[in-house]
JSON list of C-alpha atoms and ligand atoms in Angstrom, two decimals:
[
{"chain": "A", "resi": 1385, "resn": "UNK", "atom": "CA", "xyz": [2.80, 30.80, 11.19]},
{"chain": "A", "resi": 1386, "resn": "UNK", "atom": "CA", "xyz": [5.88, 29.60, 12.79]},
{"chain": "A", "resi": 1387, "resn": "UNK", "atom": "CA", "xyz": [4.86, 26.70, 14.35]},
{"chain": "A", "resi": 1388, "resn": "UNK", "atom": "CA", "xyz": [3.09, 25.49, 10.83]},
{"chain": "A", "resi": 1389, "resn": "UNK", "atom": "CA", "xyz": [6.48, 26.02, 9.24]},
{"chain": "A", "resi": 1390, "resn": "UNK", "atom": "CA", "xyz": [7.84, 24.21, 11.87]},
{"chain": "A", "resi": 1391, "resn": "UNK", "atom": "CA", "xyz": [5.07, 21.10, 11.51]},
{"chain": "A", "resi": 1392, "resn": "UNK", "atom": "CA", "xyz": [5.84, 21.41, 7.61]},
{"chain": "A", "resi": 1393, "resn": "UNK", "atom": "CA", "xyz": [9.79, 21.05, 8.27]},
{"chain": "A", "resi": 1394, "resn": "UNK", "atom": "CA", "xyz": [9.17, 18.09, 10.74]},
{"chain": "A", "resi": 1395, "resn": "UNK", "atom": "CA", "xyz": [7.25, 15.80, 7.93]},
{"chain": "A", "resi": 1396, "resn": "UNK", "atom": "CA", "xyz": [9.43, 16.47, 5.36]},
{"chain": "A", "resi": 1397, "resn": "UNK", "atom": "CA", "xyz": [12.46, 15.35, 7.05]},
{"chain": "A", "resi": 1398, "resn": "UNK", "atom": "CA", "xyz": [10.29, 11.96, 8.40]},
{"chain": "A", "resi": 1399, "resn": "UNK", "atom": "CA", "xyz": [12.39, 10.32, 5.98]},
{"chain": "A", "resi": 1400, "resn": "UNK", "atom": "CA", "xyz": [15.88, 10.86, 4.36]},
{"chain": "A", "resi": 1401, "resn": "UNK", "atom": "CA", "xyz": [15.05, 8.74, 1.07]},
{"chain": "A", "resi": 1402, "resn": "UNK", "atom": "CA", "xyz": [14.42, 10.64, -1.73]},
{"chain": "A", "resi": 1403, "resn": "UNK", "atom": "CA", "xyz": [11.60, 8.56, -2.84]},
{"chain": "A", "resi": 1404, "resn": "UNK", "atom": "CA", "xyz": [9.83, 7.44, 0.63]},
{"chain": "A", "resi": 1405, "resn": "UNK", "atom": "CA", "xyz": [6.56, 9.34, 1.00]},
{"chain": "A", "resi": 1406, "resn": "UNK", "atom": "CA", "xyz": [4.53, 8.68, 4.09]},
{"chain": "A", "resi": 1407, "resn": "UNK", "atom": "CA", "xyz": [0.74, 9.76, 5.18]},
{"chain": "A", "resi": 1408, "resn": "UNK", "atom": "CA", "xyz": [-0.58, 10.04, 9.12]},
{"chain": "A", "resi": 1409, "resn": "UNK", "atom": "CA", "xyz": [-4.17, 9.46, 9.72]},
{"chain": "A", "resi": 1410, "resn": "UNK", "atom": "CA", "xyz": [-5.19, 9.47, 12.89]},
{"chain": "A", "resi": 1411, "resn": "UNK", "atom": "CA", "xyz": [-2.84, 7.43, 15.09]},
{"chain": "A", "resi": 1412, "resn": "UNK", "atom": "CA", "xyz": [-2.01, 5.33, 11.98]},
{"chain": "A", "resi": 1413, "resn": "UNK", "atom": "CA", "xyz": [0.72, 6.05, 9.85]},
{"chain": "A", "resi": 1414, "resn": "UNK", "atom": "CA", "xyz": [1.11, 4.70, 6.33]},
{"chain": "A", "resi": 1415, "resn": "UNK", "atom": "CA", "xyz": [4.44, 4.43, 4.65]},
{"chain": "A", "resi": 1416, "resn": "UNK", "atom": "CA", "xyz": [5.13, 4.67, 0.81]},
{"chain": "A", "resi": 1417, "resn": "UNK", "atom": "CA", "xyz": [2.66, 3.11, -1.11]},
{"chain": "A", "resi": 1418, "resn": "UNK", "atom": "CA", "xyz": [4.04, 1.77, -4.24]},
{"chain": "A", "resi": 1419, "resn": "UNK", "atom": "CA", "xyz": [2.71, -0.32, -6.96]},
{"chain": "A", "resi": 1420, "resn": "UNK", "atom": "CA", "xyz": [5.12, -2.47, -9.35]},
{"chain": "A", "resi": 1421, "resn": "UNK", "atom": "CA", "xyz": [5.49, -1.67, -12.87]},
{"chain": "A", "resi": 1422, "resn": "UNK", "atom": "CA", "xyz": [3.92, -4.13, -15.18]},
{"chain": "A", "resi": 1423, "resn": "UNK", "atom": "CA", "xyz": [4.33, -4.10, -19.20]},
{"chain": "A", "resi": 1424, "resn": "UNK", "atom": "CA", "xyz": [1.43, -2.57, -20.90]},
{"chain": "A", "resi": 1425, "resn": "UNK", "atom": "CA", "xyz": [0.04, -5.81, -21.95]},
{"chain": "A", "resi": 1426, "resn": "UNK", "atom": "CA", "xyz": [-0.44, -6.74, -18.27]},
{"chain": "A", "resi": 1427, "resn": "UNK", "atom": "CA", "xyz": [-4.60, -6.25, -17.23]},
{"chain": "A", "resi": 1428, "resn": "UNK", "atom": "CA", "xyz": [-3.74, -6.14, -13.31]},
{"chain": "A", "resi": 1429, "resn": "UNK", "atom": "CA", "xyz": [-1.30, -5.17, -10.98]},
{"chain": "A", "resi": 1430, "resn": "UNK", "atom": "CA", "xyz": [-0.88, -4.99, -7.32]},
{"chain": "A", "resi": 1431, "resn": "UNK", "atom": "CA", "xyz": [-0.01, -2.67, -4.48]},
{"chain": "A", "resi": 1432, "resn": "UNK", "atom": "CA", "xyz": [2.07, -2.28, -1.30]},
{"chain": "A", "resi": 1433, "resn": "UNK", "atom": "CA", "xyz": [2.50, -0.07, 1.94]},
{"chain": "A", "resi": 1434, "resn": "UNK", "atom": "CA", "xyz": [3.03, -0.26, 5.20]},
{"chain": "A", "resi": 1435, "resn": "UNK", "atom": "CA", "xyz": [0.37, 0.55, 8.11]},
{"chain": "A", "resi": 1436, "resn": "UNK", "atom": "CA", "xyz": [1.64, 1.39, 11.52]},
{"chain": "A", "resi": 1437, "resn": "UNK", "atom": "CA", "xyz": [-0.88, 1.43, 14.25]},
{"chain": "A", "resi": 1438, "resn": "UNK", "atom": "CA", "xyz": [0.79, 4.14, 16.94]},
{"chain": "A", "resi": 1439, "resn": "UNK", "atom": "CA", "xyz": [-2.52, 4.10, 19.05]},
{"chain": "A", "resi": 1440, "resn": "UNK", "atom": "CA", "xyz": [-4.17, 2.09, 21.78]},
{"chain": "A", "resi": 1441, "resn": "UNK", "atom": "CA", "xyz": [-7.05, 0.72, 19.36]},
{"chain": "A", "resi": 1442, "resn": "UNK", "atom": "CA", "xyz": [-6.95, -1.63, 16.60]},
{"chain": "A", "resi": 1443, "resn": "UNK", "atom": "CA", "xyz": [-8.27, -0.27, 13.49]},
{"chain": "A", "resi": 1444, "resn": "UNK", "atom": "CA", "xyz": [-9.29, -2.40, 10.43]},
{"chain": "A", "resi": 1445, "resn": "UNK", "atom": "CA", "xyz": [-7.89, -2.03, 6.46]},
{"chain": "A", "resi": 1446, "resn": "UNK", "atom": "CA", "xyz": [-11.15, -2.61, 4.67]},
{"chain": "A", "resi": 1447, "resn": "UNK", "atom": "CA", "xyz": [-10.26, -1.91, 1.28]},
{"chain": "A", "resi": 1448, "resn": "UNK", "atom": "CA", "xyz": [-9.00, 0.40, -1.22]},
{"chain": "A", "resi": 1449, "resn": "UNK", "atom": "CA", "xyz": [-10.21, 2.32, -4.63]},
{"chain": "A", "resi": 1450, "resn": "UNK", "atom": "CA", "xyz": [-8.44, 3.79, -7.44]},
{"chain": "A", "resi": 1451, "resn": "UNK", "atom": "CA", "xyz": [-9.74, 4.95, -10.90]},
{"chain": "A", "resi": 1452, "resn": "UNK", "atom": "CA", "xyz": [-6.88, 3.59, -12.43]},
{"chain": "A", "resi": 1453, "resn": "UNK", "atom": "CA", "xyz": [-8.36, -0.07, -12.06]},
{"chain": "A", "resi": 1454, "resn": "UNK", "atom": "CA", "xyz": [-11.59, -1.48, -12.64]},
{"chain": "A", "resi": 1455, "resn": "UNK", "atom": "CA", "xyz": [-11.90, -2.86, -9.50]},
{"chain": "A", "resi": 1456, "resn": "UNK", "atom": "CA", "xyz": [-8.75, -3.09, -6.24]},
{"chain": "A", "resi": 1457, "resn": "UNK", "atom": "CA", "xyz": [-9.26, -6.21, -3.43]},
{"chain": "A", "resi": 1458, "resn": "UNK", "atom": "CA", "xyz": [-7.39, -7.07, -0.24]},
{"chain": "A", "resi": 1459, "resn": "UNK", "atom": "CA", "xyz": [-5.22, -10.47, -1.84]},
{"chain": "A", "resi": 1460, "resn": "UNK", "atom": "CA", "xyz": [-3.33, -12.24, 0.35]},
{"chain": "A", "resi": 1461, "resn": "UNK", "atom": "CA", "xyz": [-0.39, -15.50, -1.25]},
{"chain": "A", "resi": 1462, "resn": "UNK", "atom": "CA", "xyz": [-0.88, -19.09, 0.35]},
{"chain": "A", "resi": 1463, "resn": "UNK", "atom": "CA", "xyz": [1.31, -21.97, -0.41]},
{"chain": "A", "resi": 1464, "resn": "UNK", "atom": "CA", "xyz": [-1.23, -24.79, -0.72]},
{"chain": "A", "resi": 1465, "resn": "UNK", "atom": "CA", "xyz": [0.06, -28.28, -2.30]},
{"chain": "A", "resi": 1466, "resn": "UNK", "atom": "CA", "xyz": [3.40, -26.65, -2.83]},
{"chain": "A", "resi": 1467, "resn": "UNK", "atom": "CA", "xyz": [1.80, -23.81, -5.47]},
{"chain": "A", "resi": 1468, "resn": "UNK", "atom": "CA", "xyz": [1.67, -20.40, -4.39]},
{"chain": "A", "resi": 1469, "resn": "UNK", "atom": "CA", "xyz": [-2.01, -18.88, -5.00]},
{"chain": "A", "resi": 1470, "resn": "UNK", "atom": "CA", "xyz": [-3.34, -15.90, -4.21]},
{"chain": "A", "resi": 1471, "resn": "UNK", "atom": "CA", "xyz": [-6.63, -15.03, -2.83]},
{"chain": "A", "resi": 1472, "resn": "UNK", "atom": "CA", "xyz": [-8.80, -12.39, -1.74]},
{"chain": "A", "resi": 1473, "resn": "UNK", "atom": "CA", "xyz": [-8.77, -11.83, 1.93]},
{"chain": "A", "resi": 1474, "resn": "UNK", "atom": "CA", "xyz": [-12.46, -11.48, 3.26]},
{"chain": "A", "resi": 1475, "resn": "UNK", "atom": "CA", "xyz": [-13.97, -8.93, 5.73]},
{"chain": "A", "resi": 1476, "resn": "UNK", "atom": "CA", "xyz": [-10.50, -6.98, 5.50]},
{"chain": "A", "resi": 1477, "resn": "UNK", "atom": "CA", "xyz": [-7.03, -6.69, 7.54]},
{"chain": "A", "resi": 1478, "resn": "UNK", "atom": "CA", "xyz": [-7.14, -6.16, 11.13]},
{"chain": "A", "resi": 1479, "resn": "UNK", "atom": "CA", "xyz": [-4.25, -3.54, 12.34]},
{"chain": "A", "resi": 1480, "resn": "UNK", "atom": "CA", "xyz": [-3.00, -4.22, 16.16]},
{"chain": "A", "resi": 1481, "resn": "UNK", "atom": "CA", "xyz": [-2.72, -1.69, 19.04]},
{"chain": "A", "resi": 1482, "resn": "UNK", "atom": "CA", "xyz": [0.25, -0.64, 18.29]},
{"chain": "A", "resi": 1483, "resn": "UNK", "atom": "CA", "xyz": [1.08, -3.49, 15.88]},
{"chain": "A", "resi": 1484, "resn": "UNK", "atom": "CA", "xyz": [1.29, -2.67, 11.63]},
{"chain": "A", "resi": 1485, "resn": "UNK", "atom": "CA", "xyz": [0.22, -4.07, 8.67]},
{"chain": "A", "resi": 1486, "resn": "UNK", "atom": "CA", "xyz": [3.16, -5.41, 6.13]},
{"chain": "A", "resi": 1487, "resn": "UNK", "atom": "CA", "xyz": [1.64, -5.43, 2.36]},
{"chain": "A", "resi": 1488, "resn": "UNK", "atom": "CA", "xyz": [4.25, -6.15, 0.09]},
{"chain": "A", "resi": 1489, "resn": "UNK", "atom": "CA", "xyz": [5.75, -8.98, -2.35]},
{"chain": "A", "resi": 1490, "resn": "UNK", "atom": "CA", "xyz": [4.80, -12.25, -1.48]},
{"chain": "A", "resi": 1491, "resn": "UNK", "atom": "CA", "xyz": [2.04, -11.10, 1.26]},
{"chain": "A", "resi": 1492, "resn": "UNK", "atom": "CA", "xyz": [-0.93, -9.37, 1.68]},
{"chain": "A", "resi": 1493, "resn": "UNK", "atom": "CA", "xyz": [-1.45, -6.77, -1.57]},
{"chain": "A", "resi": 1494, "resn": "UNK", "atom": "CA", "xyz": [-3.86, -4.62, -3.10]},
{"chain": "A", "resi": 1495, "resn": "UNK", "atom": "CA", "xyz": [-4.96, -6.17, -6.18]},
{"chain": "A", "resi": 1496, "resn": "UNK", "atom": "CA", "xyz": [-5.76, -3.69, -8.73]},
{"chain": "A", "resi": 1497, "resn": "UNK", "atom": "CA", "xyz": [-8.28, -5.66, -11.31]},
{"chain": "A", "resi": 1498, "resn": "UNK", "atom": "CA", "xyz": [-8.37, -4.24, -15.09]},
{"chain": "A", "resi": 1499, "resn": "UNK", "atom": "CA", "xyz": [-5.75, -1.69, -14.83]},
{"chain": "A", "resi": 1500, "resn": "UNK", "atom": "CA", "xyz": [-7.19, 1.87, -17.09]},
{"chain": "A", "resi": 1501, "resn": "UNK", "atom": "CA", "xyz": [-3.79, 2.49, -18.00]},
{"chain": "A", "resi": 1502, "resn": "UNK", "atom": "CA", "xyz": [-0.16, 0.54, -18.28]},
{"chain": "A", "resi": 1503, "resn": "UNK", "atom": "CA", "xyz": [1.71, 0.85, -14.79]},
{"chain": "A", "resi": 1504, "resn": "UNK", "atom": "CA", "xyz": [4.81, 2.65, -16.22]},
{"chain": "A", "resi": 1505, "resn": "UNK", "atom": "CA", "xyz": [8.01, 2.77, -13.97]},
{"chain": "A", "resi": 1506, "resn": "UNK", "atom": "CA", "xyz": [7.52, 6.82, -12.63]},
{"chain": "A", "resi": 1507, "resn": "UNK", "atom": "CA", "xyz": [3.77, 7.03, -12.52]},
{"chain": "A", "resi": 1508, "resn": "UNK", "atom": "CA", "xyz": [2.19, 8.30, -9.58]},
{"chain": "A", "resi": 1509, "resn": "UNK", "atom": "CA", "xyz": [-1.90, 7.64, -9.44]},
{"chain": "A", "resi": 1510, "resn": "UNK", "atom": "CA", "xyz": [-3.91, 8.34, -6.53]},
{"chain": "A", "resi": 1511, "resn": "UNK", "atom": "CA", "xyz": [-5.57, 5.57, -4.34]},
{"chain": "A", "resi": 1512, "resn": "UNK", "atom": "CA", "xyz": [-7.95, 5.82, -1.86]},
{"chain": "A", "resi": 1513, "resn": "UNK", "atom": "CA", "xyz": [-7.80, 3.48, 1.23]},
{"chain": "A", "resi": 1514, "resn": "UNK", "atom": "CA", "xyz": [-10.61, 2.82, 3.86]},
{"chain": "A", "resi": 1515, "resn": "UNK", "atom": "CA", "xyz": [-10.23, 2.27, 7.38]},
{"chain": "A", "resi": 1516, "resn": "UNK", "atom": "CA", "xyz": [-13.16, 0.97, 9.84]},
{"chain": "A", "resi": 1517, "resn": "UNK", "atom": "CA", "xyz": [-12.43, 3.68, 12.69]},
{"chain": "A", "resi": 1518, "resn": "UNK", "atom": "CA", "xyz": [-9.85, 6.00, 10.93]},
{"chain": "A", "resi": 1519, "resn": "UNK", "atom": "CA", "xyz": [-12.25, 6.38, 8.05]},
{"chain": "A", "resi": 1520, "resn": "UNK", "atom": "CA", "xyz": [-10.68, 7.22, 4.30]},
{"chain": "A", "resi": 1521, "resn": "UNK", "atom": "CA", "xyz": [-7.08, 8.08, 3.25]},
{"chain": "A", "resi": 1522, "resn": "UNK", "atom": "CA", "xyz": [-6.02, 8.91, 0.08]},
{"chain": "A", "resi": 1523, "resn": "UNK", "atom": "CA", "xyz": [-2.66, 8.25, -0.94]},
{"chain": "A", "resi": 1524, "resn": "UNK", "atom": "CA", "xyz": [-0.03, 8.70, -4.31]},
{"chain": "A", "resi": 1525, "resn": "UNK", "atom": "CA", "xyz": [0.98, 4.94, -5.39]},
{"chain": "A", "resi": 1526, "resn": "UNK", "atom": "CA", "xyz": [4.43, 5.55, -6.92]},
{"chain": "A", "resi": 1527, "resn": "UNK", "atom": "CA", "xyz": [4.97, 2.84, -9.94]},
{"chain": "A", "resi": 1528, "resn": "UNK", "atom": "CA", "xyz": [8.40, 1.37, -9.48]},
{"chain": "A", "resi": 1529, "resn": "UNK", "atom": "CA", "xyz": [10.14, -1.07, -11.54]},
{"chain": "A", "resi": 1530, "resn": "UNK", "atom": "CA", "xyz": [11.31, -2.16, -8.16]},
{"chain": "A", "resi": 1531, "resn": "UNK", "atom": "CA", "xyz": [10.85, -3.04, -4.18]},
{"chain": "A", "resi": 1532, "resn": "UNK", "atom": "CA", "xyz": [12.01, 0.14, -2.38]},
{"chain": "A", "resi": 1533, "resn": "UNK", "atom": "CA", "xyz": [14.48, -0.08, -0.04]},
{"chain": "A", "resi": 1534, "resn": "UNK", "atom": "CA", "xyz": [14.41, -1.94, 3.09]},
{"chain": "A", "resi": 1535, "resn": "UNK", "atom": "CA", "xyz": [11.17, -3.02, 1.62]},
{"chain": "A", "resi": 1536, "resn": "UNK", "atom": "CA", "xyz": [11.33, -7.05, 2.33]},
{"chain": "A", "resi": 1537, "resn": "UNK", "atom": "CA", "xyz": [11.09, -9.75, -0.55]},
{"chain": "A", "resi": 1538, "resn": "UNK", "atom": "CA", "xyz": [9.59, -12.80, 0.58]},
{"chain": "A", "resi": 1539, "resn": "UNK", "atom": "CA", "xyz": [10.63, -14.74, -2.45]},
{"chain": "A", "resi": 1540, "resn": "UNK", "atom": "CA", "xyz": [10.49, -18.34, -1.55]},
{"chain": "B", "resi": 2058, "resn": "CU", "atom": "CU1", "xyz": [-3.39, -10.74, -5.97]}
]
């Protein structure tokens, strides 16, 4: 009993910001998955976390669900002849020994096709993400109207 209040007080003082919220599977550790808010006329919207890989195997992101979209894919922005596109990245994202996995403005994303309901600044909708080795995760996606901290921008 002790040492499971002990465990409890240890991961929820992982982070001092109020709204950070992280997730361990296996020896990867996910933090704060967050979708931007979009206005209600918007039909997608995309996603963002961070995967750290604390183990000696690389592990795979292979996708992600969530009921709140019709349908979520890997994207990824390119600059081709000086537009910035996005695309869907194929046969998913590999995570590093001990390397991580940066999704977030101007990179990789989750895609969320035909969104079910507006993403409204305070929502929190569950997600489920799928890992070759670690298997399936599922996380809250907090709706933000915008980048947490120490999140980067890559606004070029
Ligand atoms: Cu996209």
């Amino acid at each position: 009993m002790r040492k499971t209040l002990l465990a409890l007080g240890a991961l929820l003082s992982v982070s001092g910001n109020l709204y950070a919220h992280d997730y361990t599977l296996g020896s990867l550790h996910i933090e704060h998955p967050w979708a931007m808010a979009v206005p209600a006329v918007s039909p997608n919207g995309a996603a963002y976390l961070v995967i750290h890989n604390m183990g000696a195997q690389a592990d795979k992101l292979l996708g992600a669900d969530t009921a709140r979209a019709g349908k979520t894919e890997i994207h990824e922005h390119l600059h081709k002849d000086g537009l910035m596109k996005m695309q869907q990245v194929q046969g998913g994202l590999d995570i590093p020994a001990g390397g991580e996995v940066r999704l977030e403005q101007g990179g990789y994303h989750f895609m969320m096709f035909g969104l079910k309901q507006p993403l409204n600044d305070g929502d929190k909708f569950p997600m489920t993400l799928h890992f070759q080795k670690a298997g399936d995760l599922d996380v809250e996606i907090h709706v933000q109207k915008e980048a947490p901290p120490g999140a980067a921008e890559h606004q070029h």
